[in-house]
């Protein structure tokens, strides 16, 4: 509505939420499912993120994810419903019943088709092209951070490490949480995160998808990864991965960030391979 900014639009009342069972453990606290009754009377299934440590600085970090999500509106990005900013603080999101893509790939490995796997990659890529247009870097692209809304629709989530790119500040708790095996060489070496390093991570996420959620470089220790990357070693082609897609991945894994394709270019290429897979 006119005259309401994003923070007002996302202010909701705790009385309108019925909390259900525990879905999982998040970094800051338990995540529950529940039902939210919207001002229009609609009942929406939601996921409720809670924060067990209510000190001011932890709370601020917890709520920073929601702060970024407020500005986002895309069919393949997890939708924020609202935030409750008084203790106990909650972040309320749309619920995606099928859970994390990583687990879903393992459960459905014998039923998923190549066309569907390409579709998931295309949808994640579209979400990232949207972020690229907003100058936002995600920094944690992996199948564990993608949720499955329906068998033909995935949503990119977990903006806990995301930042607008012109901001040079770092997430304090991140050093121990950094996902080394997903990271571009310049991110490992210099903590440098840009849209180009997101492109590298997206390549790793596509690799995970076609590997049915195997861990990238599971045969290496974190500490060995950078030496391998610098000597030119890359993740091998997963058996199910079409050669045209693997060739895109090798471009996403160019050592020089400025040589990697953009997300909008990747959307075009993936759309074409998806089309071909369905037609031929
Ligand atoms: P954090 O990023 O704070 O560590 P996660 O986003 O990983 O927390 O959430 C923890 C658990 O809750 C995960 O297992 C995830 O599958 C589940 N979860 C989080 N958000 C949703 C959602 N919108 N729909 C369904 N499940 C969710």
mmCIF file with all atom_site columns, C-alpha atoms and ligand atoms in Angstrom, residues 22-33 46-50 62 65 78-79 92-101 103 140 144-148 157-160 177, ligand 1:
data_model
loop_
_atom_site.group_PDB
_atom_site.id
_atom_site.type_symbol
_atom_site.label_atom_id
_atom_site.label_alt_id
_atom_site.label_comp_id
_atom_site.label_asym_id
_atom_site.label_entity_id
_atom_site.label_seq_id
_atom_site.pdbx_PDB_ins_code
_atom_site.Cartn_x
_atom_site.Cartn_y
_atom_site.Cartn_z
_atom_site.occupancy
_atom_site.B_iso_or_equiv
_atom_site.pdbx_formal_charge
_atom_site.auth_seq_id
_atom_site.auth_comp_id
_atom_site.auth_asym_id
_atom_site.auth_atom_id
_atom_site.pdbx_PDB_model_num
ATOM   1  C CA  . UNK A 1 22  ? 10.383 -28.101 15.135 1.00 0.00 ? 22  UNK A CA  1
ATOM   2  C CA  . UNK A 1 23  ? 11.614 -28.256 11.541 1.00 0.00 ? 23  UNK A CA  1
ATOM   3  C CA  . UNK A 1 24  ? 15.293 -28.053 12.323 1.00 0.00 ? 24  UNK A CA  1
ATOM   4  C CA  . UNK A 1 25  ? 18.085 -26.259 14.082 1.00 0.00 ? 25  UNK A CA  1
ATOM   5  C CA  . UNK A 1 26  ? 19.259 -22.981 12.548 1.00 0.00 ? 26  UNK A CA  1
ATOM   6  C CA  . UNK A 1 27  ? 22.474 -21.147 13.353 1.00 0.00 ? 27  UNK A CA  1
ATOM   7  C CA  . UNK A 1 28  ? 20.707 -18.858 15.861 1.00 0.00 ? 28  UNK A CA  1
ATOM   8  C CA  . UNK A 1 29  ? 18.055 -21.194 17.216 1.00 0.00 ? 29  UNK A CA  1
ATOM   9  C CA  . UNK A 1 30  ? 15.208 -23.581 16.464 1.00 0.00 ? 30  UNK A CA  1
ATOM   10 C CA  . UNK A 1 31  ? 13.112 -23.248 13.332 1.00 0.00 ? 31  UNK A CA  1
ATOM   11 C CA  . UNK A 1 32  ? 9.417  -24.191 13.700 1.00 0.00 ? 32  UNK A CA  1
ATOM   12 C CA  . UNK A 1 33  ? 6.579  -24.580 11.271 1.00 0.00 ? 33  UNK A CA  1
ATOM   13 C CA  . UNK A 1 46  ? 5.071  -20.469 7.632  1.00 0.00 ? 46  UNK A CA  1
ATOM   14 C CA  . UNK A 1 47  ? 8.540  -21.294 8.939  1.00 0.00 ? 47  UNK A CA  1
ATOM   15 C CA  . UNK A 1 48  ? 9.459  -19.399 12.124 1.00 0.00 ? 48  UNK A CA  1
ATOM   16 C CA  . UNK A 1 49  ? 13.117 -18.767 12.901 1.00 0.00 ? 49  UNK A CA  1
ATOM   17 C CA  . UNK A 1 50  ? 13.879 -18.103 16.546 1.00 0.00 ? 50  UNK A CA  1
ATOM   18 C CA  . UNK A 1 62  ? 19.971 -12.516 13.423 1.00 0.00 ? 62  UNK A CA  1
ATOM   19 C CA  . UNK A 1 65  ? 19.083 -11.530 7.279  1.00 0.00 ? 65  UNK A CA  1
ATOM   20 C CA  . UNK A 1 78  ? 12.425 -17.509 -0.150 1.00 0.00 ? 78  UNK A CA  1
ATOM   21 C CA  . UNK A 1 79  ? 9.639  -15.076 0.733  1.00 0.00 ? 79  UNK A CA  1
ATOM   22 C CA  . UNK A 1 92  ? 8.611  -15.551 9.716  1.00 0.00 ? 92  UNK A CA  1
ATOM   23 C CA  . UNK A 1 93  ? 8.960  -16.921 6.186  1.00 0.00 ? 93  UNK A CA  1
ATOM   24 C CA  . UNK A 1 94  ? 6.807  -18.807 3.746  1.00 0.00 ? 94  UNK A CA  1
ATOM   25 C CA  . UNK A 1 95  ? 7.047  -22.557 4.437  1.00 0.00 ? 95  UNK A CA  1
ATOM   26 C CA  . UNK A 1 96  ? 8.468  -24.882 1.797  1.00 0.00 ? 96  UNK A CA  1
ATOM   27 C CA  . UNK A 1 97  ? 7.279  -28.320 2.820  1.00 0.00 ? 97  UNK A CA  1
ATOM   28 C CA  . UNK A 1 98  ? 9.809  -30.352 0.878  1.00 0.00 ? 98  UNK A CA  1
ATOM   29 C CA  . UNK A 1 99  ? 12.718 -28.831 2.828  1.00 0.00 ? 99  UNK A CA  1
ATOM   30 C CA  . UNK A 1 100 ? 16.317 -28.444 1.730  1.00 0.00 ? 100 UNK A CA  1
ATOM   31 C CA  . UNK A 1 101 ? 17.255 -29.274 -1.869 1.00 0.00 ? 101 UNK A CA  1
ATOM   32 C CA  . UNK A 1 103 ? 18.084 -33.724 1.308  1.00 0.00 ? 103 UNK A CA  1
ATOM   33 C CA  . UNK A 1 140 ? 26.657 -18.966 0.575  1.00 0.00 ? 140 UNK A CA  1
ATOM   34 C CA  . UNK A 1 144 ? 21.698 -26.816 1.690  1.00 0.00 ? 144 UNK A CA  1
ATOM   35 C CA  . UNK A 1 145 ? 20.525 -23.208 1.222  1.00 0.00 ? 145 UNK A CA  1
ATOM   36 C CA  . UNK A 1 146 ? 17.950 -23.917 -1.467 1.00 0.00 ? 146 UNK A CA  1
ATOM   37 C CA  . UNK A 1 147 ? 14.440 -24.986 -0.415 1.00 0.00 ? 147 UNK A CA  1
ATOM   38 C CA  . UNK A 1 148 ? 12.032 -27.097 -2.442 1.00 0.00 ? 148 UNK A CA  1
ATOM   39 C CA  . UNK A 1 157 ? 17.280 -18.919 0.831  1.00 0.00 ? 157 UNK A CA  1
ATOM   40 C CA  . UNK A 1 158 ? 19.652 -18.255 3.675  1.00 0.00 ? 158 UNK A CA  1
ATOM   41 C CA  . UNK A 1 159 ? 20.699 -14.657 3.247  1.00 0.00 ? 159 UNK A CA  1
ATOM   42 C CA  . UNK A 1 160 ? 22.615 -14.823 6.529  1.00 0.00 ? 160 UNK A CA  1
ATOM   43 C CA  . UNK A 1 177 ? 31.577 -21.025 9.131  1.00 0.00 ? 177 UNK A CA  1
HETATM 44 P P1  . LIG B 2 .   ? 20.228 -20.903 9.596  1.00 0.00 ? 1   LIG B P1  1
HETATM 45 O O1  . LIG B 2 .   ? 20.499 -20.357 8.221  1.00 0.00 ? 1   LIG B O1  1
HETATM 46 O O2  . LIG B 2 .   ? 19.914 -19.848 10.588 1.00 0.00 ? 1   LIG B O2  1
HETATM 47 O O3  . LIG B 2 .   ? 21.317 -21.831 10.056 1.00 0.00 ? 1   LIG B O3  1
HETATM 48 P P2  . LIG B 2 .   ? 18.389 -22.567 8.271  1.00 0.00 ? 1   LIG B P2  1
HETATM 49 O O4  . LIG B 2 .   ? 17.837 -21.621 7.267  1.00 0.00 ? 1   LIG B O4  1
HETATM 50 O O5  . LIG B 2 .   ? 19.431 -23.518 7.808  1.00 0.00 ? 1   LIG B O5  1
HETATM 51 O O6  . LIG B 2 .   ? 18.910 -21.770 9.501  1.00 0.00 ? 1   LIG B O6  1
HETATM 52 O O7  . LIG B 2 .   ? 17.167 -23.371 8.874  1.00 0.00 ? 1   LIG B O7  1
HETATM 53 C C1  . LIG B 2 .   ? 17.302 -24.487 9.727  1.00 0.00 ? 1   LIG B C1  1
HETATM 54 C C2  . LIG B 2 .   ? 16.367 -25.601 9.281  1.00 0.00 ? 1   LIG B C2  1
HETATM 55 O O8  . LIG B 2 .   ? 15.037 -25.127 9.097  1.00 0.00 ? 1   LIG B O8  1
HETATM 56 C C3  . LIG B 2 .   ? 16.805 -26.197 7.964  1.00 0.00 ? 1   LIG B C3  1
HETATM 57 O O9  . LIG B 2 .   ? 16.854 -27.596 8.123  1.00 0.00 ? 1   LIG B O9  1
HETATM 58 C C4  . LIG B 2 .   ? 15.737 -25.838 6.974  1.00 0.00 ? 1   LIG B C4  1
HETATM 59 O O10 . LIG B 2 .   ? 15.447 -26.945 6.182  1.00 0.00 ? 1   LIG B O10 1
HETATM 60 C C5  . LIG B 2 .   ? 14.530 -25.465 7.812  1.00 0.00 ? 1   LIG B C5  1
HETATM 61 N N1  . LIG B 2 .   ? 13.896 -24.291 7.170  1.00 0.00 ? 1   LIG B N1  1
HETATM 62 C C6  . LIG B 2 .   ? 14.323 -23.009 7.223  1.00 0.00 ? 1   LIG B C6  1
HETATM 63 N N2  . LIG B 2 .   ? 13.522 -22.193 6.530  1.00 0.00 ? 1   LIG B N2  1
HETATM 64 C C7  . LIG B 2 .   ? 12.534 -22.964 6.012  1.00 0.00 ? 1   LIG B C7  1
HETATM 65 C C8  . LIG B 2 .   ? 11.375 -22.703 5.179  1.00 0.00 ? 1   LIG B C8  1
HETATM 66 N N3  . LIG B 2 .   ? 11.095 -21.464 4.761  1.00 0.00 ? 1   LIG B N3  1
HETATM 67 N N4  . LIG B 2 .   ? 10.607 -23.739 4.832  1.00 0.00 ? 1   LIG B N4  1
HETATM 68 C C9  . LIG B 2 .   ? 10.905 -24.997 5.249  1.00 0.00 ? 1   LIG B C9  1
HETATM 69 N N5  . LIG B 2 .   ? 11.966 -25.309 6.021  1.00 0.00 ? 1   LIG B N5  1
HETATM 70 C C10 . LIG B 2 .   ? 12.775 -24.314 6.414  1.00 0.00 ? 1   LIG B C10 1
#
